[in-house]
Coordinates of C-alpha atoms and ligand atoms in Angstrom, one line a residue:
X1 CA -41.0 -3.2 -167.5
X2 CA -44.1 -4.6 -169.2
X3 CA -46.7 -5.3 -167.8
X4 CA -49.0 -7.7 -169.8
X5 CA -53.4 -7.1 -169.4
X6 CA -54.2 -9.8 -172.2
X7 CA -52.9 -13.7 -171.5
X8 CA -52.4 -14.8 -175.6
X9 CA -49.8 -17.1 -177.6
X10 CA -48.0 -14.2 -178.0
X11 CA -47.0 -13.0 -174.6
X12 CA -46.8 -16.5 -172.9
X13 CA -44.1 -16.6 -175.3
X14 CA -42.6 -13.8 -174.4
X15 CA -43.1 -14.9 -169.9
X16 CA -42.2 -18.3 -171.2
X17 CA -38.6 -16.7 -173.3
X18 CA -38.1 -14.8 -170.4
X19 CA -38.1 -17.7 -167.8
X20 CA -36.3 -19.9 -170.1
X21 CA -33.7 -17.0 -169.8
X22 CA -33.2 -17.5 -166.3
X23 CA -34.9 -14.0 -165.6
X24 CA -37.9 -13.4 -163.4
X25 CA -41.8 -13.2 -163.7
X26 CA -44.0 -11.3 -161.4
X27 CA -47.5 -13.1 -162.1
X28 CA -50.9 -13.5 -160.3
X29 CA -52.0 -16.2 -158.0
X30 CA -55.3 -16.1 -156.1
X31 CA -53.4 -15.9 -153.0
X32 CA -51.1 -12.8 -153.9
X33 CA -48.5 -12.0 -156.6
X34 CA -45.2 -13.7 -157.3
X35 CA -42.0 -13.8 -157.9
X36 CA -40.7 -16.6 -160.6
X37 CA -37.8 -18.2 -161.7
X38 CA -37.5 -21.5 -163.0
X39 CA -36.8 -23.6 -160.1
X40 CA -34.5 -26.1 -161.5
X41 CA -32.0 -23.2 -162.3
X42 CA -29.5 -21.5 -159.2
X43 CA -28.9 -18.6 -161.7
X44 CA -32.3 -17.8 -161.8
X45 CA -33.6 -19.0 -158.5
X46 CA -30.4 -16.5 -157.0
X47 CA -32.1 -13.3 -158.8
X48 CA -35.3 -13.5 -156.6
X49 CA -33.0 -13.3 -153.5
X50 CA -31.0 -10.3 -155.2
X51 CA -34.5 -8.5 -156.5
X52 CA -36.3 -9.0 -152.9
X53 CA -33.5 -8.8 -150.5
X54 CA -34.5 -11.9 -148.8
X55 CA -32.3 -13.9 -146.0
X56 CA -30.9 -16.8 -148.4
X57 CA -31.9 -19.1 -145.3
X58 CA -35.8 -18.9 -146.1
X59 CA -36.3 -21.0 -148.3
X60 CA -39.3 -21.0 -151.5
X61 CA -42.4 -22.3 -152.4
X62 CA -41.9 -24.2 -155.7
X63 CA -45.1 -23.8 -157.9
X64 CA -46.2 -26.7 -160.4
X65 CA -49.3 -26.9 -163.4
X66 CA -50.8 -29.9 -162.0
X67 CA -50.7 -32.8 -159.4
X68 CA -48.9 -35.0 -161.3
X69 CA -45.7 -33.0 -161.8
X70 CA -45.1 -33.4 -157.6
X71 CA -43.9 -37.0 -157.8
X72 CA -40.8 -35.3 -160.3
X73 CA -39.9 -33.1 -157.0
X74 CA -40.8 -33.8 -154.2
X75 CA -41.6 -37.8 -152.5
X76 CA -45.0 -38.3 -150.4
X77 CA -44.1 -40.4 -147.4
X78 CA -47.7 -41.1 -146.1
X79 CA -51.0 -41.0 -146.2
X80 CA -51.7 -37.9 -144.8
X81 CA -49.8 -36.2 -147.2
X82 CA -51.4 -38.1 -150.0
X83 CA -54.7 -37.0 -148.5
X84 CA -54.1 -33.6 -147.3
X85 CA -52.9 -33.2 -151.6
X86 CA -56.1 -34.7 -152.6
X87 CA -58.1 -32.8 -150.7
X88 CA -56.5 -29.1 -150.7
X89 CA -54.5 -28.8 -154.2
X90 CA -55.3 -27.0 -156.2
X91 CA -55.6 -24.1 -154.4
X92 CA -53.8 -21.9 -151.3
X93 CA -51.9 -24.5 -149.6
X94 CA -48.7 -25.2 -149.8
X95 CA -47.5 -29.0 -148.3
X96 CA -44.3 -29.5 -147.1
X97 CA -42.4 -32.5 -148.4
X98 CA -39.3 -34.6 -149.0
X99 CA -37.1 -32.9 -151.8
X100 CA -36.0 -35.0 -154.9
X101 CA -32.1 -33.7 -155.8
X102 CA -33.2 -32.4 -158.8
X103 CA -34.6 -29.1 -156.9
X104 CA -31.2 -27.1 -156.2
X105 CA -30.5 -26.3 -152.7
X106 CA -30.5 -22.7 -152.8
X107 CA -34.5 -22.9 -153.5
X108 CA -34.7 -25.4 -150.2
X109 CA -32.5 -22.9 -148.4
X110 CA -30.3 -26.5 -147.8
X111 CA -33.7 -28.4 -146.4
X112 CA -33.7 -31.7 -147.4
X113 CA -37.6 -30.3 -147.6
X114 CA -39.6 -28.6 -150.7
X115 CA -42.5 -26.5 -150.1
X116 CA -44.8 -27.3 -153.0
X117 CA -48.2 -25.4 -154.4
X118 CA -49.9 -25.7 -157.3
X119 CA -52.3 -22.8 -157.4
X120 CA -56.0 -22.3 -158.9
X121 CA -56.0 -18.9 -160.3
X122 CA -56.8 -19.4 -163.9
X123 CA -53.8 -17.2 -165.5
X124 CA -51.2 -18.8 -162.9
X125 CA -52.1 -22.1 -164.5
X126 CA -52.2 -21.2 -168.0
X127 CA -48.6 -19.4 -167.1
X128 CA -47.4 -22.4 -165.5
X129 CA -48.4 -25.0 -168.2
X130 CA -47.0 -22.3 -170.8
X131 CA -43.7 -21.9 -169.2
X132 CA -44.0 -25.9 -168.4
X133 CA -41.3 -25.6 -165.9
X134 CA -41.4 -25.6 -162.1
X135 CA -41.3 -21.8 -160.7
X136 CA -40.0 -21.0 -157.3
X137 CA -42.1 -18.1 -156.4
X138 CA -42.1 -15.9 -153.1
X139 CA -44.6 -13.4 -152.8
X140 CA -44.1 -10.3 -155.1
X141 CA -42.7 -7.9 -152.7
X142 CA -39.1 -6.4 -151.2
X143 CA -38.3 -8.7 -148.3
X144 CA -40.1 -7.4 -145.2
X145 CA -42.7 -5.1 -147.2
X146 CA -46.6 -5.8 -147.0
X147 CA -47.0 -9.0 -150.0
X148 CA -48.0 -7.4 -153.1
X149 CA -51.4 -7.9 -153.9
X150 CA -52.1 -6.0 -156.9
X151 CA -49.6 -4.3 -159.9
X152 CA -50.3 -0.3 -158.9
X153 CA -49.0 -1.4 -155.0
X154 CA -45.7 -3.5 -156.7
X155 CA -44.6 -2.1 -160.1
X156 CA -42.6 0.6 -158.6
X157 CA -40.3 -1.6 -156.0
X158 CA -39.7 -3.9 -159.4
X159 CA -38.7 -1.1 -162.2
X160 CA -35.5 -2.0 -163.6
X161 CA -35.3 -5.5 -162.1
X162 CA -38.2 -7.4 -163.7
X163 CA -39.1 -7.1 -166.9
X164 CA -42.4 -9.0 -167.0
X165 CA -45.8 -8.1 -164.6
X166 CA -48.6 -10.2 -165.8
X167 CA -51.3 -8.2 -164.4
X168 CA -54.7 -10.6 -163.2
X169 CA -56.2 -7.3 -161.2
X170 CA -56.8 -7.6 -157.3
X171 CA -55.7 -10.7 -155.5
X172 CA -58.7 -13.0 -154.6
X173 CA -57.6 -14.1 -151.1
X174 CA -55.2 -11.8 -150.3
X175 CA -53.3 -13.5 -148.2
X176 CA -50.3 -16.0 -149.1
X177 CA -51.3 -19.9 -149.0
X178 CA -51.4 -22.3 -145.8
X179 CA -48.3 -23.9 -145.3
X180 CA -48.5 -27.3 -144.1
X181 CA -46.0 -30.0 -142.7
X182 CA -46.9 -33.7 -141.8
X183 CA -45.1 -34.3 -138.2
X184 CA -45.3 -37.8 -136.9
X185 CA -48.5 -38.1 -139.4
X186 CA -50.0 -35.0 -138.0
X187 CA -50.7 -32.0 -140.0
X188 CA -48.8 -29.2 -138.7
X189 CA -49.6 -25.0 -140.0
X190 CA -46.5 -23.5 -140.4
X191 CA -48.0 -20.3 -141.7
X192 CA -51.8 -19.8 -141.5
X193 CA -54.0 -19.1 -144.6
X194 CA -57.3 -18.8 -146.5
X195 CA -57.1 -22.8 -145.7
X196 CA -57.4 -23.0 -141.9
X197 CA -57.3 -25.3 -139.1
X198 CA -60.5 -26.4 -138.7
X199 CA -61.0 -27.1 -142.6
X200 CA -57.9 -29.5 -142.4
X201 CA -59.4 -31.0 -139.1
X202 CA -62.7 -31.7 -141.2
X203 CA -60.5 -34.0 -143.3
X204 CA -57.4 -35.4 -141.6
X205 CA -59.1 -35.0 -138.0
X206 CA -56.2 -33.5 -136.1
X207 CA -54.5 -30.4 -137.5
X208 CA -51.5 -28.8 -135.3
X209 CA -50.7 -25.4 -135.1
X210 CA -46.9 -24.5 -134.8
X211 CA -46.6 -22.1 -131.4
X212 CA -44.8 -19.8 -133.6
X213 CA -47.4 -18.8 -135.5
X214 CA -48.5 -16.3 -132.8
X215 CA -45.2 -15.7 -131.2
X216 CA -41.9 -14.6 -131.6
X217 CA -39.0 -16.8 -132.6
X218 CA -36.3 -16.1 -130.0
X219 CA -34.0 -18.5 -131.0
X220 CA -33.2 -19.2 -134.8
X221 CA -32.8 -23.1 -134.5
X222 CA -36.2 -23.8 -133.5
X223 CA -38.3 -22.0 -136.8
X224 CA -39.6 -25.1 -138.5
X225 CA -40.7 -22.1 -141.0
X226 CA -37.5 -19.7 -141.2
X227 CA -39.8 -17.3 -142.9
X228 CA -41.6 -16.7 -139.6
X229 CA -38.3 -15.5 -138.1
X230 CA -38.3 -12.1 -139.7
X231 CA -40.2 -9.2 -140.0
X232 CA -42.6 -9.3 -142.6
X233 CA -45.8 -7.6 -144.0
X234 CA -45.0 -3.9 -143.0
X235 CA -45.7 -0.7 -143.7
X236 CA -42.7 1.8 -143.2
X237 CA -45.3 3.6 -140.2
X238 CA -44.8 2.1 -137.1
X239 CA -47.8 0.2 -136.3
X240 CA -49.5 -1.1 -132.7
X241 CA -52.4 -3.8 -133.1
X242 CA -54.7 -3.9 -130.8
X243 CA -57.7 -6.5 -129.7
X244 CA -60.9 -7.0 -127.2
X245 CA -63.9 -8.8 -128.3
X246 CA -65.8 -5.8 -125.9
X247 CA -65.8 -2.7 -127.9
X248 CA -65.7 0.1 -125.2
X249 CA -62.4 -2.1 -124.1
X250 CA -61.5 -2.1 -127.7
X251 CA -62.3 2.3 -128.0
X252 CA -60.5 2.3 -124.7
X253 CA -57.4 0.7 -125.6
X254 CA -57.2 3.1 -129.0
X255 CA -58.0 6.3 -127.2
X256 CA -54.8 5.6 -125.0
X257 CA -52.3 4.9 -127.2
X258 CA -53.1 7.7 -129.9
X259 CA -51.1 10.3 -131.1
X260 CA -51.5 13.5 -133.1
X261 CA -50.7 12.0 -136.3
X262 CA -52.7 8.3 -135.9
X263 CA -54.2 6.4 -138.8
X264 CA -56.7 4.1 -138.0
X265 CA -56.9 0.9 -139.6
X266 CA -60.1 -0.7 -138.7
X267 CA -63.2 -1.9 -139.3
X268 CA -66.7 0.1 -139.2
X269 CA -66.8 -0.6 -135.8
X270 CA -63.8 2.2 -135.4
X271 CA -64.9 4.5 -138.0
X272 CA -66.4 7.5 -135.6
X273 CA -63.4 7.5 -133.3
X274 CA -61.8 11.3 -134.0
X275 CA -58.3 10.6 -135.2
X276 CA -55.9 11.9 -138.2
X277 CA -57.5 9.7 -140.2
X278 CA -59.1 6.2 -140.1
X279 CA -59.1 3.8 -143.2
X280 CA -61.4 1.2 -142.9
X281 CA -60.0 -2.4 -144.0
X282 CA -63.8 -4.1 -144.3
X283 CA -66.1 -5.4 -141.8
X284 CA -65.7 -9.7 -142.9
X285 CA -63.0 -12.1 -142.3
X286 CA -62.9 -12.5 -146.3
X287 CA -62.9 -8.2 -146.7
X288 CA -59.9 -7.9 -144.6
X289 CA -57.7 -10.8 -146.2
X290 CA -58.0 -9.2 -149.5
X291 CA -57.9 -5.1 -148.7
X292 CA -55.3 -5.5 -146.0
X293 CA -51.9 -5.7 -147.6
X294 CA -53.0 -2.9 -149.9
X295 CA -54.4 -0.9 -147.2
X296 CA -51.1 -1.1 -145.0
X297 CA -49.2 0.2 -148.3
X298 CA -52.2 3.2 -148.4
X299 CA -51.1 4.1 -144.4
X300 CA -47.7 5.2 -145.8
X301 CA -49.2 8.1 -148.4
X302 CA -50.2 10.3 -144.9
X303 CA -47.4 11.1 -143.6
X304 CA -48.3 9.4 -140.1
X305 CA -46.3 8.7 -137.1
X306 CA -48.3 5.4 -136.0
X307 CA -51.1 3.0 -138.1
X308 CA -53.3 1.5 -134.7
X309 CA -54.5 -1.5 -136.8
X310 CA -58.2 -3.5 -135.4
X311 CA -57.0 -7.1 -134.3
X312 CA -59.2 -9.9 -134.9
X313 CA -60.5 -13.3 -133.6
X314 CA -57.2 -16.1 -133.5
X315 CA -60.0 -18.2 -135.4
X316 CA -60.7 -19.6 -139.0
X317 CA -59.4 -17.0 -141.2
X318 CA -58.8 -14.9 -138.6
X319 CA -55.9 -16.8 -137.5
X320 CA -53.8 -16.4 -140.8
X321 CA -54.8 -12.2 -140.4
X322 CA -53.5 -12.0 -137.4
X323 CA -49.8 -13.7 -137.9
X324 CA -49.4 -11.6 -140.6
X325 CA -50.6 -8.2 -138.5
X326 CA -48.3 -9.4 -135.3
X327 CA -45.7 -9.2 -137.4
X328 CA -46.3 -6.0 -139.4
X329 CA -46.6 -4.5 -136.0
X330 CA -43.2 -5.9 -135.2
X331 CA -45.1 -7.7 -132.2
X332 CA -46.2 -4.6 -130.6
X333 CA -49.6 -6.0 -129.8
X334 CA -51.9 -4.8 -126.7
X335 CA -55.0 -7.0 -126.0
X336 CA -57.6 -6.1 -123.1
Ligands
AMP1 P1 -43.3 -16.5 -149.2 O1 -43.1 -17.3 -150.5 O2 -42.5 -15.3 -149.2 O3 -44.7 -16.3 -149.0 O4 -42.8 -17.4 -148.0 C1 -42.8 -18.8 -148.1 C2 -43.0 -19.4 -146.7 O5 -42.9 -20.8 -146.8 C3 -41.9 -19.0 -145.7 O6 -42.5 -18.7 -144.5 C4 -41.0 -20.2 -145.7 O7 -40.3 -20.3 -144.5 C5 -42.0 -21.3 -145.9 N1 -41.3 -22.5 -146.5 C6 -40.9 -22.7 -147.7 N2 -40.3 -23.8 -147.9 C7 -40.2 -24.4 -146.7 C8 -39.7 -25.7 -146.2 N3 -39.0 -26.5 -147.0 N4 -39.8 -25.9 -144.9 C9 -40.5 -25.1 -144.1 N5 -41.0 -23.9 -144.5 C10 -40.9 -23.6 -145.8
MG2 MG1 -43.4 -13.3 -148.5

């Protein structure tokens, strides 16, 4: 495996080579890492399901240089869409739209949907125009492990299976991108992110939430997203999240479910609680986003039999932190 510190001629030929191979490309968004194939290719598209181990039934995100490569993929219906492009792309959000035939299915999971992003991290779009094909990217990570947010947390899980890591250093955001669907000309989050509810509502003036997005999908046929039907984001320590907005209720509620061997993953607001040992995650919205994935890898070094992880306010940013925590704690969530 190589992994490439300097973006020149010569080793966006060598990414580019690669992809035109039909081989994969872990490379750095300012969401978090991914995964990449060319996305007009089954060969290569198949090899990010092998690598990761993911359900072939959840489908990609299919990453392009610019905003005038979606009309080759993907049809916008309405205005909304149109709008909700303008407005967003570049950047963490991914829109949900008709798929032209020249997508395979395998990268749609056999939607007649595309998930498409265009992202604004500088070396993702000079890799993108290099490559100047479409990549299907999931996040850089084995299916069901915290999203890889920078190359020391990845490179391991990948050795032998990838032969290219552009390395950009730590994710900006942290997080993966908002994923958005219009329904009935409504906006609809299928998967919270760095772009959130109430910046969509500034815009569009409604923005739906999917009830999944807090909840557990009981029965397969209703996930709109079928990457919210699995567990995701997780640490191999079992975890327990836990929320109050009243921090003696908050103490309380970690005080009663500790164990000998507890990590805690908190804020500052945690930090003099005696335990086996407390990691803080940051004290902002913005903090948390970007340490948390890397900090849920950390909990594994201790040798602990349960991470208590701080919950957070279902608001803004807050939203996107806590669908991805719900789920690394396998929904084991108390709130008083
Ligand atoms: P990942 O790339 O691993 O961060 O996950 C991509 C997310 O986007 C998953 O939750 C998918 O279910 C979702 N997604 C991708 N394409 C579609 C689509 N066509 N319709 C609905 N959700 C999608
Ligand atoms: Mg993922």
């Amino acid at each position: 495996m190589k992994i490439i510190k300097e973006i020149n001629r010569e080793n966006l030929e060598l990414v580019k080579k690669e992809i035109l191979n039909d081989n994969l490309v872990i490379f750095p968004t300012e969401t978090v890492y991914g995964i990449g194939a060319n996305a007009l290719k089954s060969e290569a598209v198949s090899k990010i399901f092998e690598v990761k181990t993911r359900a072939l039934n959840n489908p990609l995100i299919v990453h392009l240089k610019s905003k005038d490569e979606i009309s080759k993929y993907a049809t916008i219906l309405n205005l909304v869409e149109q709008k909700l492009i303008d407005s967003f792309m570049p950047g963490p959000f991914t829109i949900i739209l008709k798929k032209k035939d020249i997508i395979p299915n395998c990268v749609s999971a056999n939607l007649d949907t595309v998930g498409i992003r265009i992202p604004i991290n500088k070396i993702a779009h000079e890799f993108l125009e290099y490559v100047d094909v479409p990549i299907a990217a999931p996040s850089a990570n084995i299916s069901s492990r915290p999203s890889g947010t920078k190359v020391e947390d990845i490179k391991d899980e990948f050795e032998g299976k990838v032969n290219y890591i552009i390395d950009g250093g730590e994710s900006k955001i942290g997080l993966e991108s908002t994923v958005v669907k219009v329904i009935d000309n409504v906006p609809t989050i299928l998967r919270p992110g760095f772009i959130t509810k109430e910046d969509i509502e500034n815009v569009i003036g409604t923005c739906n939430v999917s009830p999944h997005v807090l909840s557990e999908i009981k029965d397969n046929t209703k996930a709109e997203s079928p990457g919210m039907l699995y567990k995701h984001y997780a640490p191999r320590t079992k975890c327990l999240l836990v929320y109050s907005n009243n921090l003696d209720k908050l103490k309380t509620l970690v005080k009663e479910n500790m164990t000998s061997k507890t990590i805690i993953l908190a804020s500052s607001r945690l930090e003099n609680i005696d335990c086996y040992k407390y990691i803080s995650y940051g004290n902002t919205l913005e903090e948390i986003s970007h340490n948390i994935f890397s900090k849920l890898r950390e909990c594994d070094k201790y040798n602990a039999d349960l991470i208590i992880i701080e919950g957070v306010k279902k608001e803004g940013l807050g939203l996107a932190i806590m669908n991805r925590l719900i789920r690394t704690s396998n929904f084991n969530y108390k709130e008083l």
